[in-house]
CSV table of C-alpha atoms and ligand atoms in Angstrom, one decimal:
chain,number,residue,atom,x,y,z
A,1088,MET,CA,-11.9,-38.2,-12.9
A,1089,THR,CA,-14.9,-40.3,-13.9
A,1090,THR,CA,-14.6,-43.3,-16.2
A,1091,PRO,CA,-16.7,-42.7,-19.3
A,1092,ASP,CA,-19.7,-45.0,-19.6
A,1093,PRO,CA,-19.2,-47.1,-22.7
A,1094,SER,CA,-22.9,-47.1,-23.4
A,1095,THR,CA,-23.1,-43.4,-24.0
A,1096,PRO,CA,-21.4,-42.0,-27.1
A,1097,GLU,CA,-18.4,-39.8,-26.8
A,1098,PRO,CA,-19.4,-36.1,-26.9
A,1099,ALA,CA,-18.6,-34.6,-30.3
A,1100,ALA,CA,-15.3,-32.9,-30.3
A,1101,PRO,CA,-15.8,-29.1,-30.3
A,1102,GLU,CA,-15.5,-27.4,-33.6
A,1103,PRO,CA,-12.2,-25.6,-33.9
A,1104,SER,CA,-12.8,-21.9,-34.1
A,1105,ALA,CA,-11.1,-19.5,-36.6
A,1106,ALA,CA,-8.2,-19.2,-34.2
A,1107,GLY,CA,-7.8,-23.0,-34.3
A,1108,LEU,CA,-8.9,-23.4,-30.7
A,1109,PRO,CA,-11.9,-25.4,-29.6
A,1110,ASP,CA,-14.9,-23.2,-29.1
A,1111,ARG,CA,-15.9,-22.9,-25.5
A,1112,PRO,CA,-18.5,-20.6,-24.1
A,1113,LYS,CA,-17.3,-17.0,-24.1
A,1114,LEU,CA,-16.4,-15.6,-20.8
A,1115,ARG,CA,-19.0,-13.1,-19.6
A,1116,LEU,CA,-17.0,-10.0,-18.6
A,1117,ALA,CA,-18.3,-6.8,-17.0
A,1118,THR,CA,-16.8,-3.6,-15.7
A,1119,VAL,CA,-18.4,-1.1,-13.4
A,1120,TRP,CA,-17.4,2.3,-12.2
A,1121,LEU,CA,-18.3,3.5,-8.7
A,1122,ALA,CA,-16.7,6.5,-7.0
A,1123,GLY,CA,-13.6,6.7,-9.2
A,1124,CYS,CA,-12.2,9.1,-11.8
A,1125,SER,CA,-12.5,6.6,-14.8
A,1126,GLY,CA,-8.7,6.4,-14.9
A,1127,CYS,CA,-8.8,2.6,-14.3
A,1128,HIS,CA,-11.1,2.2,-17.2
A,1129,MET,CA,-8.9,4.4,-19.4
A,1130,SER,CA,-6.0,2.2,-18.4
A,1131,PHE,CA,-8.1,-0.8,-19.5
A,1132,LEU,CA,-8.7,0.8,-22.9
A,1133,ASP,CA,-4.9,1.2,-23.0
A,1134,LEU,CA,-4.7,-2.6,-23.5
A,1135,ASP,CA,-4.8,-1.7,-27.2
A,1136,GLU,CA,-4.6,-4.8,-29.4
A,1137,PHE,CA,-5.0,-7.1,-26.5
A,1138,LEU,CA,-8.6,-5.9,-26.5
A,1139,PHE,CA,-9.0,-7.8,-29.8
A,1140,ASP,CA,-7.7,-11.0,-28.2
A,1141,LEU,CA,-10.0,-10.3,-25.3
A,1142,ALA,CA,-13.0,-9.8,-27.6
A,1143,ALA,CA,-12.3,-13.2,-29.2
A,1144,VAL,CA,-12.8,-15.1,-25.9
A,1145,ALA,CA,-15.0,-12.8,-23.8
A,1146,ASP,CA,-18.3,-10.9,-24.2
A,1147,VAL,CA,-18.5,-7.6,-22.5
A,1148,VAL,CA,-21.9,-7.8,-21.0
A,1149,PHE,CA,-21.9,-4.6,-19.0
A,1150,SER,CA,-19.5,-1.7,-19.0
A,1151,PRO,CA,-19.6,2.1,-19.0
A,1152,VAL,CA,-17.0,2.1,-21.7
A,1153,GLY,CA,-18.0,-1.0,-23.7
A,1154,ILE,CA,-21.8,-1.4,-24.0
A,1155,ASP,CA,-25.0,0.6,-23.6
A,1156,THR,CA,-26.8,-1.9,-21.4
A,1157,LYS,CA,-28.1,-0.2,-18.3
A,1158,THR,CA,-29.1,-3.2,-16.2
A,1159,TYR,CA,-26.4,-5.4,-14.7
A,1160,PRO,CA,-27.1,-8.8,-16.2
A,1161,GLU,CA,-27.2,-12.3,-14.5
A,1162,ASN,CA,-24.5,-14.9,-14.7
A,1163,VAL,CA,-21.5,-12.7,-15.1
A,1164,ASP,CA,-18.2,-14.6,-14.9
A,1165,VAL,CA,-15.7,-11.8,-14.1
A,1166,CYS,CA,-16.3,-8.1,-13.1
A,1167,LEU,CA,-13.8,-5.4,-12.7
A,1168,VAL,CA,-15.1,-2.9,-10.2
A,1169,GLU,CA,-13.4,0.6,-10.3
A,1170,GLY,CA,-14.0,3.1,-7.5
A,1171,ALA,CA,-14.8,3.3,-3.9
A,1172,VAL,CA,-18.3,3.0,-2.4
A,1173,ALA,CA,-19.4,6.6,-1.7
A,1174,ASN,CA,-23.1,6.9,-2.3
A,1175,VAL,CA,-26.3,4.8,-2.3
A,1176,ASP,CA,-26.1,4.1,-6.0
A,1177,ASN,CA,-22.6,2.7,-5.6
A,1178,LEU,CA,-23.8,0.5,-2.7
A,1179,GLU,CA,-26.7,-0.8,-4.6
A,1180,LEU,CA,-24.7,-1.6,-7.7
A,1181,ALA,CA,-21.9,-3.3,-5.7
A,1182,ARG,CA,-24.4,-5.6,-4.0
A,1183,ILE,CA,-26.0,-6.5,-7.4
A,1184,VAL,CA,-22.6,-7.2,-8.8
A,1185,ARG,CA,-21.8,-9.5,-6.0
A,1186,GLN,CA,-25.1,-11.4,-6.4
A,1187,ARG,CA,-24.7,-11.9,-10.1
A,1188,THR,CA,-20.9,-12.4,-10.6
A,1189,ARG,CA,-18.7,-15.4,-10.0
A,1190,LEU,CA,-15.4,-13.5,-9.6
A,1191,VAL,CA,-15.3,-9.9,-8.4
A,1192,ILE,CA,-12.1,-7.9,-8.9
A,1193,SER,CA,-11.4,-4.8,-6.8
A,1194,PHE,CA,-10.0,-2.7,-9.6
A,1195,GLY,CA,-7.6,0.1,-8.7
A,1196,ASP,CA,-6.6,1.9,-5.5
A,1197,CYS,CA,-10.0,3.6,-5.1
A,1198,ALA,CA,-11.8,0.3,-5.0
A,1199,VAL,CA,-9.0,-1.3,-2.9
A,1200,THR,CA,-8.3,1.5,-0.4
A,1201,ALA,CA,-10.9,4.2,-1.0
A,1202,ASN,CA,-7.9,6.4,-2.1
A,1203,VAL,CA,-8.8,9.9,-3.2
A,1204,PRO,CA,-12.6,9.7,-2.9
A,1205,GLY,CA,-12.0,8.5,0.7
A,1206,LEU,CA,-10.3,11.8,1.6
A,1207,ARG,CA,-13.6,13.2,2.6
A,1208,ASN,CA,-13.6,10.8,5.5
A,1209,LEU,CA,-11.1,13.2,7.0
A,1210,LEU,CA,-13.9,15.7,7.4
A,1211,ALA,CA,-15.8,13.3,9.7
A,1212,SER,CA,-17.7,14.8,12.6
A,1213,ALA,CA,-17.9,13.1,16.0
A,1214,ASP,CA,-20.3,10.4,14.8
A,1215,GLY,CA,-17.8,9.4,12.0
A,1216,SER,CA,-19.9,10.7,9.1
A,1217,SER,CA,-18.7,13.1,6.6
A,1218,GLN,CA,-21.5,13.4,4.0
A,1219,GLN,CA,-22.8,16.7,5.4
A,1220,ALA,CA,-19.4,18.2,5.9
A,1221,VAL,CA,-18.2,17.5,2.4
A,1222,LEU,CA,-21.3,19.0,0.8
A,1223,GLU,CA,-21.0,22.1,2.9
A,1224,ARG,CA,-17.3,22.4,2.1
A,1225,GLY,CA,-17.9,22.0,-1.6
A,1226,TYR,CA,-21.1,23.8,-2.2
A,1227,LEU,CA,-21.2,26.5,0.5
A,1228,GLU,CA,-17.8,27.3,1.9
A,1229,LEU,CA,-16.0,27.2,-1.5
A,1230,ALA,CA,-18.8,28.7,-3.6
A,1231,ASP,CA,-18.1,32.1,-5.2
A,1232,THR,CA,-21.7,32.8,-5.9
A,1233,GLY,CA,-25.1,31.1,-5.5
A,1234,ALA,CA,-24.1,28.9,-2.6
A,1235,GLN,CA,-26.6,26.1,-2.1
A,1236,LEU,CA,-26.7,22.5,-1.3
A,1237,PRO,CA,-27.7,20.1,-4.1
A,1238,PHE,CA,-31.2,18.7,-3.5
A,1239,ALA,CA,-32.7,16.4,-6.0
A,1240,PRO,CA,-34.1,13.3,-4.4
A,1241,GLY,CA,-34.3,10.3,-6.7
A,1242,ILE,CA,-31.9,12.0,-9.2
A,1243,VAL,CA,-28.7,12.8,-7.3
A,1244,PRO,CA,-27.8,9.8,-5.2
A,1245,GLU,CA,-27.3,10.5,-1.5
A,1246,LEU,CA,-23.8,10.2,-0.1
A,1247,LEU,CA,-23.1,7.5,2.4
A,1248,PRO,CA,-21.7,8.6,5.8
A,1249,ARG,CA,-18.3,7.3,4.9
A,1250,VAL,CA,-16.5,6.3,1.7
A,1251,LEU,CA,-15.6,2.6,1.9
A,1252,PRO,CA,-13.2,0.3,0.0
A,1253,LEU,CA,-15.2,-2.3,-2.0
A,1254,HIS,CA,-14.2,-5.2,0.3
A,1255,GLU,CA,-15.8,-3.5,3.3
A,1256,VAL,CA,-19.1,-3.7,1.5
A,1257,ILE,CA,-19.1,-7.0,-0.5
A,1258,ALA,CA,-16.7,-10.0,-0.6
A,1259,VAL,CA,-14.0,-9.5,-3.2
A,1260,ASP,CA,-12.2,-12.3,-4.9
A,1261,LEU,CA,-9.1,-10.6,-6.4
A,1262,PHE,CA,-7.4,-7.3,-5.7
A,1263,LEU,CA,-5.8,-5.4,-8.5
A,1264,PRO,CA,-4.3,-2.2,-6.9
A,1265,GLY,CA,-2.7,0.8,-8.7
A,1266,CYS,CA,-3.7,4.3,-9.4
A,1267,PRO,CA,-4.4,3.4,-12.1
A,1268,PRO,CA,-3.2,-0.2,-12.5
A,1269,SER,CA,-1.1,-0.1,-15.7
A,1270,ALA,CA,-2.5,-1.7,-18.8
A,1271,GLN,CA,0.3,-4.3,-18.5
A,1272,ARG,CA,-0.7,-5.1,-14.9
A,1273,ILE,CA,-4.4,-5.4,-16.0
A,1274,LYS,CA,-3.4,-7.8,-18.8
A,1275,GLU,CA,-1.2,-9.9,-16.4
A,1276,ALA,CA,-4.2,-10.2,-14.1
A,1277,ILE,CA,-6.9,-11.0,-16.6
A,1278,ALA,CA,-5.1,-13.1,-19.2
A,1279,PRO,CA,-4.8,-16.1,-16.7
A,1280,LEU,CA,-8.5,-15.8,-15.9
A,1281,LEU,CA,-9.4,-16.2,-19.5
A,1282,ALA,CA,-7.5,-19.5,-19.4
A,1283,GLY,CA,-9.4,-20.5,-16.2
A,1284,GLU,CA,-6.4,-19.9,-14.0
A,1285,ARG,CA,-5.8,-17.5,-11.0
A,1286,PRO,CA,-3.2,-14.8,-11.7
A,1287,VAL,CA,-0.2,-14.6,-9.3
A,1288,MET,CA,-0.6,-11.2,-7.6
A,1289,GLU,CA,2.9,-10.8,-6.3
A,1290,GLY,CA,5.8,-8.4,-6.7
A,1291,ALA,CA,6.0,-4.6,-7.3
A,1292,GLU,CA,4.8,-5.0,-10.9
A,1293,MET,CA,1.5,-6.5,-9.8
A,1294,ILE,CA,0.6,-5.1,-6.3
A,1295,ARG,CA,2.4,-1.8,-5.6
A,1296,PHE,CA,-0.1,0.9,-4.7
A,1297,GLY,CA,-0.1,4.2,-6.3
B,909,MET,CA,37.6,-10.6,17.1
B,910,SER,CA,35.9,-13.8,18.2
B,911,VAL,CA,33.4,-15.5,16.0
B,912,ILE,CA,30.2,-17.2,17.0
B,913,THR,CA,28.1,-19.6,15.1
B,914,LEU,CA,24.3,-19.9,15.0
B,915,SER,CA,21.7,-21.2,12.6
B,916,VAL,CA,19.2,-19.3,10.5
B,917,ASN,CA,16.4,-21.3,9.1
B,918,GLY,CA,18.6,-24.4,9.6
B,919,LYS,CA,21.6,-22.9,7.9
B,920,GLU,CA,24.8,-22.5,10.0
B,921,VAL,CA,26.4,-19.1,9.9
B,922,ALA,CA,29.5,-17.6,11.5
B,923,ILE,CA,29.4,-14.0,12.5
B,924,PRO,CA,31.5,-11.7,14.7
B,925,GLU,CA,30.6,-11.7,18.4
B,926,GLY,CA,28.6,-8.7,19.5
B,927,VAL,CA,26.4,-8.1,16.4
B,928,SER,CA,22.7,-8.4,16.1
B,929,LEU,CA,20.5,-11.2,14.7
B,930,LEU,CA,19.9,-9.0,11.7
B,931,GLU,CA,23.6,-9.5,10.8
B,932,ALA,CA,23.1,-13.3,11.2
B,933,THR,CA,20.1,-13.2,8.7
B,934,ARG,CA,22.3,-11.2,6.3
B,935,ALA,CA,25.1,-13.7,6.6
B,936,ALA,CA,22.6,-16.4,5.7
B,937,GLY,CA,21.4,-14.5,2.7
B,938,VAL,CA,17.9,-14.2,4.1
B,939,ASP,CA,15.9,-11.0,3.4
B,940,ILE,CA,13.6,-9.8,6.1
B,941,PRO,CA,11.6,-6.6,5.8
B,942,LEU,CA,13.0,-3.6,7.8
B,943,LEU,CA,11.5,-0.2,8.2
B,944,CYS,CA,12.9,1.5,11.3
B,945,HIS,CA,16.4,0.0,11.0
B,946,LEU,CA,18.9,1.9,9.0
B,947,ASP,CA,22.6,1.0,8.8
B,948,GLY,CA,24.6,3.8,10.4
B,949,LEU,CA,21.9,4.6,13.0
B,950,GLU,CA,21.4,3.1,16.4
B,951,PRO,CA,18.7,0.3,16.2
B,952,VAL,CA,15.6,0.9,18.2
B,953,GLY,CA,13.2,-1.9,17.3
B,954,ALA,CA,10.3,0.4,16.6
B,955,CYS,CA,8.5,-1.1,13.6
B,956,ARG,CA,8.5,-4.9,14.6
B,957,LEU,CA,8.7,-6.0,11.0
B,958,CYS,CA,12.0,-7.9,11.6
B,959,LEU,CA,10.6,-10.1,14.3
B,960,VAL,CA,12.1,-13.6,14.3
B,961,GLU,CA,11.4,-16.8,16.2
B,962,VAL,CA,14.2,-18.0,18.5
B,963,GLU,CA,14.1,-21.7,19.4
B,964,GLY,CA,13.6,-22.1,23.1
B,965,SER,CA,12.0,-18.8,23.6
B,966,ASN,CA,8.2,-18.2,23.4
B,967,ARG,CA,8.7,-14.5,22.6
B,968,LEU,CA,9.3,-13.2,19.1
B,969,MET,CA,12.4,-11.0,19.0
B,970,PRO,CA,13.3,-8.1,16.7
B,971,ALA,CA,16.3,-9.1,14.7
B,972,CYS,CA,17.7,-5.5,14.6
B,973,THR,CA,18.0,-5.1,18.3
B,974,THR,CA,18.6,-8.6,19.6
B,975,ALA,CA,22.2,-9.6,20.2
B,976,ALA,CA,23.2,-12.8,18.4
B,977,SER,CA,24.7,-15.4,20.7
B,978,GLU,CA,26.5,-18.7,20.2
B,979,GLY,CA,24.3,-21.7,19.4
B,980,MET,CA,21.1,-19.7,18.8
B,981,ALA,CA,18.6,-21.2,16.2
B,982,ILE,CA,16.3,-18.7,14.6
B,983,HIS,CA,13.6,-18.9,12.1
B,984,THR,CA,12.7,-15.9,9.9
B,985,HIS,CA,9.8,-17.0,7.6
B,986,THR,CA,7.4,-19.2,9.5
B,987,HIS,CA,3.7,-19.0,8.7
B,988,GLN,CA,3.1,-17.1,11.9
B,989,LEU,CA,5.8,-14.5,11.2
B,990,LEU,CA,4.6,-14.0,7.6
B,991,ASP,CA,1.1,-13.5,8.9
B,992,TYR,CA,2.2,-11.0,11.6
B,993,ARG,CA,4.4,-9.1,9.2
B,994,ARG,CA,1.6,-8.6,6.8
B,995,MET,CA,-0.7,-7.5,9.6
B,996,ALA,CA,1.8,-5.0,10.8
B,997,VAL,CA,2.2,-3.5,7.4
B,998,GLU,CA,-1.6,-3.3,6.9
B,999,LEU,CA,-1.8,-1.5,10.3
B,1000,PHE,CA,0.8,1.1,9.1
B,1001,PHE,CA,-1.5,1.9,6.2
B,1002,ALA,CA,-4.7,1.8,8.2
B,1003,GLU,CA,-3.4,4.0,11.0
B,1004,GLY,CA,-2.1,6.8,8.8
B,1005,ASN,CA,-3.4,8.6,5.7
B,1006,HIS,CA,-1.5,7.1,2.8
B,1007,ILE,CA,-2.8,8.2,-0.6
B,1008,CYS,CA,0.1,6.9,-2.7
B,1009,ALA,CA,-1.3,8.3,-6.0
B,1010,PHE,CA,-0.3,11.9,-5.1
B,1011,CYS,CA,2.5,11.2,-2.6
B,1012,VAL,CA,5.9,12.8,-3.1
B,1013,ALA,CA,7.5,9.3,-2.4
B,1014,ASN,CA,5.2,7.3,-4.7
B,1015,GLY,CA,7.3,4.6,-6.4
B,1016,ASN,CA,10.2,5.3,-4.2
B,1017,CYS,CA,8.8,4.6,-0.8
B,1018,GLU,CA,10.1,2.0,1.7
B,1019,LEU,CA,6.6,1.5,3.1
B,1020,GLN,CA,5.3,0.6,-0.4
B,1021,ASN,CA,8.3,-1.7,-0.8
B,1022,VAL,CA,7.6,-3.6,2.4
B,1023,ALA,CA,3.9,-3.9,1.4
B,1024,VAL,CA,5.0,-5.6,-1.8
B,1025,GLN,CA,7.5,-7.7,0.2
B,1026,VAL,CA,4.8,-9.0,2.6
B,1027,GLY,CA,2.3,-9.5,-0.2
B,1028,MET,CA,-0.2,-6.9,0.9
B,1029,ASP,CA,-2.7,-6.3,-1.9
B,1030,HIS,CA,-5.3,-4.7,0.5
B,1031,SER,CA,-5.8,-3.9,4.1
B,1032,ARG,CA,-8.0,-6.1,6.2
B,1033,PHE,CA,-8.2,-3.4,8.8
B,1034,PRO,CA,-10.5,-0.4,8.3
B,1035,TYR,CA,-8.7,2.9,7.6
B,1036,GLN,CA,-8.7,5.2,10.6
B,1037,TYR,CA,-8.4,8.6,8.9
B,1038,PRO,CA,-6.6,10.2,11.9
B,1039,GLN,CA,-6.5,14.0,12.0
B,1040,ARG,CA,-2.9,15.0,11.4
B,1041,VAL,CA,-1.2,18.1,10.2
B,1042,VAL,CA,1.4,19.3,7.6
B,1043,ASP,CA,4.2,21.6,8.9
B,1044,ALA,CA,5.6,23.6,6.0
B,1045,SER,CA,7.2,26.3,8.1
B,1046,HIS,CA,10.7,25.3,7.3
B,1047,PRO,CA,12.1,27.3,4.3
B,1048,LEU,CA,13.4,24.2,2.5
B,1049,PHE,CA,11.6,21.1,3.8
B,1050,ALA,CA,8.2,20.1,5.0
B,1051,ILE,CA,6.8,17.3,7.2
B,1052,ASP,CA,3.4,15.7,6.4
B,1053,HIS,CA,2.4,13.8,9.5
B,1054,ASN,CA,-0.2,11.9,7.6
B,1055,ARG,CA,2.5,9.7,6.1
B,1056,CYS,CA,4.7,9.4,9.2
B,1057,ILE,CA,5.1,5.8,10.5
B,1058,LEU,CA,7.0,6.8,13.7
B,1059,CYS,CA,10.1,4.9,12.7
B,1060,THR,CA,12.2,7.6,14.4
B,1061,ARG,CA,14.9,7.6,11.8
B,1062,CYS,CA,14.7,11.4,11.6
B,1063,VAL,CA,15.1,11.7,15.3
B,1064,ARG,CA,18.1,9.4,15.3
B,1065,VAL,CA,19.9,10.9,12.3
B,1066,CYS,CA,19.5,14.4,13.5
B,1067,ASP,CA,20.8,13.5,16.9
B,1068,GLU,CA,23.5,10.9,16.2
B,1069,ILE,CA,24.9,12.1,12.8
B,1070,GLU,CA,24.1,15.8,12.6
B,1071,GLY,CA,24.3,16.4,16.3
B,1072,ALA,CA,21.4,19.0,16.2
B,1073,HIS,CA,18.7,16.9,17.9
B,1074,VAL,CA,15.8,18.8,16.4
B,1075,TRP,CA,13.3,15.9,16.5
B,1076,ASP,CA,11.7,14.0,19.4
B,1077,VAL,CA,8.6,11.8,19.9
B,1078,GLY,CA,5.7,13.4,21.7
B,1079,SER,CA,2.4,12.2,23.2
B,1080,ARG,CA,1.2,8.6,23.6
B,1081,GLY,CA,-0.7,5.9,21.9
B,1082,SER,CA,-2.6,7.0,18.7
B,1083,HIS,CA,-1.6,10.6,19.4
B,1084,CYS,CA,2.1,9.8,19.3
B,1085,HIS,CA,3.8,12.0,16.8
B,1086,ILE,CA,7.2,13.5,15.8
B,1087,VAL,CA,7.8,16.9,17.3
B,1088,ALA,CA,10.3,19.6,16.2
B,1089,GLY,CA,12.2,21.5,18.9
B,1090,LEU,CA,10.0,22.1,21.9
B,1091,ASP,CA,6.9,21.1,19.9
B,1092,GLN,CA,7.4,24.2,17.7
B,1093,PRO,CA,6.9,24.8,14.0
B,1094,TRP,CA,10.0,23.3,12.4
B,1095,GLY,CA,10.9,26.6,10.8
B,1096,GLU,CA,11.2,28.2,14.2
B,1097,VAL,CA,13.7,25.6,15.6
B,1098,GLU,CA,17.1,27.4,15.5
B,1099,ALA,CA,19.0,24.2,16.1
B,1100,CYS,CA,18.1,23.0,12.6
B,1101,THR,CA,21.2,23.4,10.3
B,1102,ASN,CA,19.1,22.8,7.1
B,1103,CYS,CA,21.4,19.7,6.5
B,1104,GLY,CA,18.6,17.6,5.0
B,1105,LYS,CA,19.6,14.4,6.6
B,1106,CYS,CA,16.1,13.7,8.0
B,1107,VAL,CA,14.8,14.1,4.4
B,1108,ASP,CA,17.4,11.5,3.2
B,1109,VAL,CA,16.5,8.9,5.8
B,1110,CYS,CA,12.7,9.2,6.1
B,1111,PRO,CA,11.5,6.0,4.5
B,1112,THR,CA,8.2,7.5,3.5
B,1113,GLY,CA,6.9,10.7,2.0
B,1114,ALA,CA,6.6,12.3,5.4
B,1115,ILE,CA,9.7,14.5,5.3
B,1116,PHE,CA,10.5,15.9,1.9
B,1117,HIS,CA,12.1,18.7,0.0
B,1118,LYS,CA,9.5,21.4,-0.8
B,1119,GLU,CA,10.4,21.6,-4.5
B,1120,ASP,CA,9.6,17.9,-5.0
B,1121,THR,CA,6.1,17.1,-6.1
B,1122,THR,CA,4.3,13.8,-6.8
B,1123,ALA,CA,6.7,10.8,-7.1
B,1124,GLU,CA,9.8,13.1,-7.2
B,1125,LYS,CA,11.3,12.3,-3.8
B,1126,LEU,CA,14.5,10.3,-4.3
B,1127,ARG,CA,15.9,7.8,-1.8
B,1128,HIS,CA,19.2,8.5,0.0
B,1129,SER,CA,18.9,6.2,2.9
B,1130,ASP,CA,22.5,4.9,2.4
B,1131,ARG,CA,24.0,8.2,3.6
B,1132,PRO,CA,24.1,7.7,7.4
B,1133,ALA,CA,26.1,4.5,6.9
B,1134,LEU,CA,28.5,6.3,4.5
B,1135,LEU,CA,29.0,9.1,6.9
B,1136,LYS,CA,29.5,6.8,9.8
B,1137,ALA,CA,32.1,4.8,8.0
B,1138,ALA,CA,33.9,8.0,7.0
B,1139,ARG,CA,34.0,9.2,10.5
B,1140,ASP,CA,34.6,6.0,12.5
B,1141,GLU,CA,36.8,4.1,10.1
B,1142,HIS,CA,38.1,6.9,7.8
B,1143,VAL,CA,36.7,4.9,4.8
B,1144,TRP,CA,35.3,7.2,2.1
B,1145,ARG,CA,32.9,6.4,-0.6
B,1146,ASN,CA,35.6,6.7,-3.3
B,1147,GLN,CA,38.1,4.4,-1.5
C,863,LIG,S1,4.5,7.5,2.2
C,863,LIG,FE1,4.6,5.7,0.9
C,863,LIG,S2,2.9,4.4,1.4
C,863,LIG,FE2,2.5,6.5,2.2
C,863,LIG,S3,1.3,7.6,0.7
C,863,LIG,FE3,3.5,8.0,0.3
C,863,LIG,S4,4.1,6.5,-1.2
C,863,LIG,FE4,2.2,5.7,-0.3
C,864,LIG,S1,17.6,19.3,8.3
C,864,LIG,FE1,19.3,18.4,9.5
C,864,LIG,S2,19.4,19.6,11.4
C,864,LIG,FE2,17.4,20.1,10.4
C,864,LIG,S3,16.0,18.6,11.4
C,864,LIG,FE3,16.7,17.6,9.5
C,864,LIG,S4,18.5,16.4,10.2
C,864,LIG,FE4,18.0,17.9,11.8
C,865,LIG,S1,9.0,11.6,9.7
C,865,LIG,FE1,9.8,10.0,8.4
C,865,LIG,S2,11.7,9.4,9.4
C,865,LIG,FE2,10.6,10.6,10.9
C,865,LIG,S3,9.5,9.1,12.1
C,865,LIG,FE3,8.1,9.7,10.5
C,865,LIG,S4,8.4,8.2,8.9
C,865,LIG,FE4,10.2,8.0,10.2
C,866,LIG,S1,13.6,-3.1,11.6
C,866,LIG,FE1,13.7,-4.2,13.5
C,866,LIG,S2,12.0,-3.4,14.6
C,866,LIG,FE2,12.1,-2.2,12.8
């Protein structure tokens, strides 16, 4: 702790906000959705009235369910990342998120383990890649009529050879497993972050998979 | 019955001679994760989760298969052990295909439980996605090898308690897997009495009742111990 210099005036006490708490800059919160089913985001919306408390202390600066912004902004404090990394768009967004975010949370089993989207890795050929095999399975072998592979460069993102958990692509600061993590678990994980503390990720209520 | 004394994490305990270090940890009230061990079945030391440090030995010893002896001093929760245990559990997840979200044992699985116990919130090892099969040829039960952790509880319960010896372990290394009969479809093994004991003891969602779907498999892993007590000591559940 530094001793205050008596020659400089004390900084003015922050104005109390409506809630009676001193105003501090709102936390810049983002959520992104890679290869996942949106279930983690639905669970997030299940936070119900806690969302009002959250809105009082955090600005949602990027989110598929919260705001229309299409470009991931700079200086994000916390980002919840749902989904595994399965295609080139997922990979690009994951890297941008890492560059522009202080605390990245791997949000849900798909982000943490690759989970259901990762099942296509089981179709891997000898070189370990499954992108061709999964397309052939889905669009040719299982097609009733009009079998053809999707081809729209620049519009439909190309699949990566393997589906990867988020932490195999970028550094992750916190893991929030669950398929989906319950609203209660999400709350227990993010409420401490709002207070500038790290949540305790221990016990079945917080880290059991599935 | 003679009694021996030893110390567990610095605490003195007295236990009957001839029991394992696992009983010593229980006497000390210390909880260590177990997967292959099941009371009522012969211990085999397959999963290595119960490893402990024994003072004076530079090897880690599985508590479930190591005999306790007078004057031993063991440690169960050193940093090294905690680290190894978490690694071992991560490897179980990485070497199989565990998608808890749609598993029959979800929420009721001993592998999930030990993952929580060792504080595993992700795997640091890349998932291997091995090619494994599901054998649903039995009329009542099925085995999904994707979820098998090779604990051999099914092998032991069928041999030791049911006396049918349907299961064995086949192949080596990463190809190692549980085989029914002479590596036949389970449904073709005439020795199987349909008793369901292997379903009861399987710690994961690998062996299950066909009518159970996601998260519906119940745990009955206490049954071998009850049956053994009934047979050996004529002590029944309601006594
Ligand atoms: S066996 Fe257990 S750890 Fe494996 S998928 Fe099923 S619930 Fe998950
Ligand atoms: S049902 Fe009974 S007899 Fe058949 S394999 Fe399982 S334990 Fe053995
Ligand atoms: S099938 Fe179940 S009981 Fe048998 S070895 Fe595999 S995990 Fe263990
Ligand atoms: S419980 Fe001792 S080695 Fe598995």
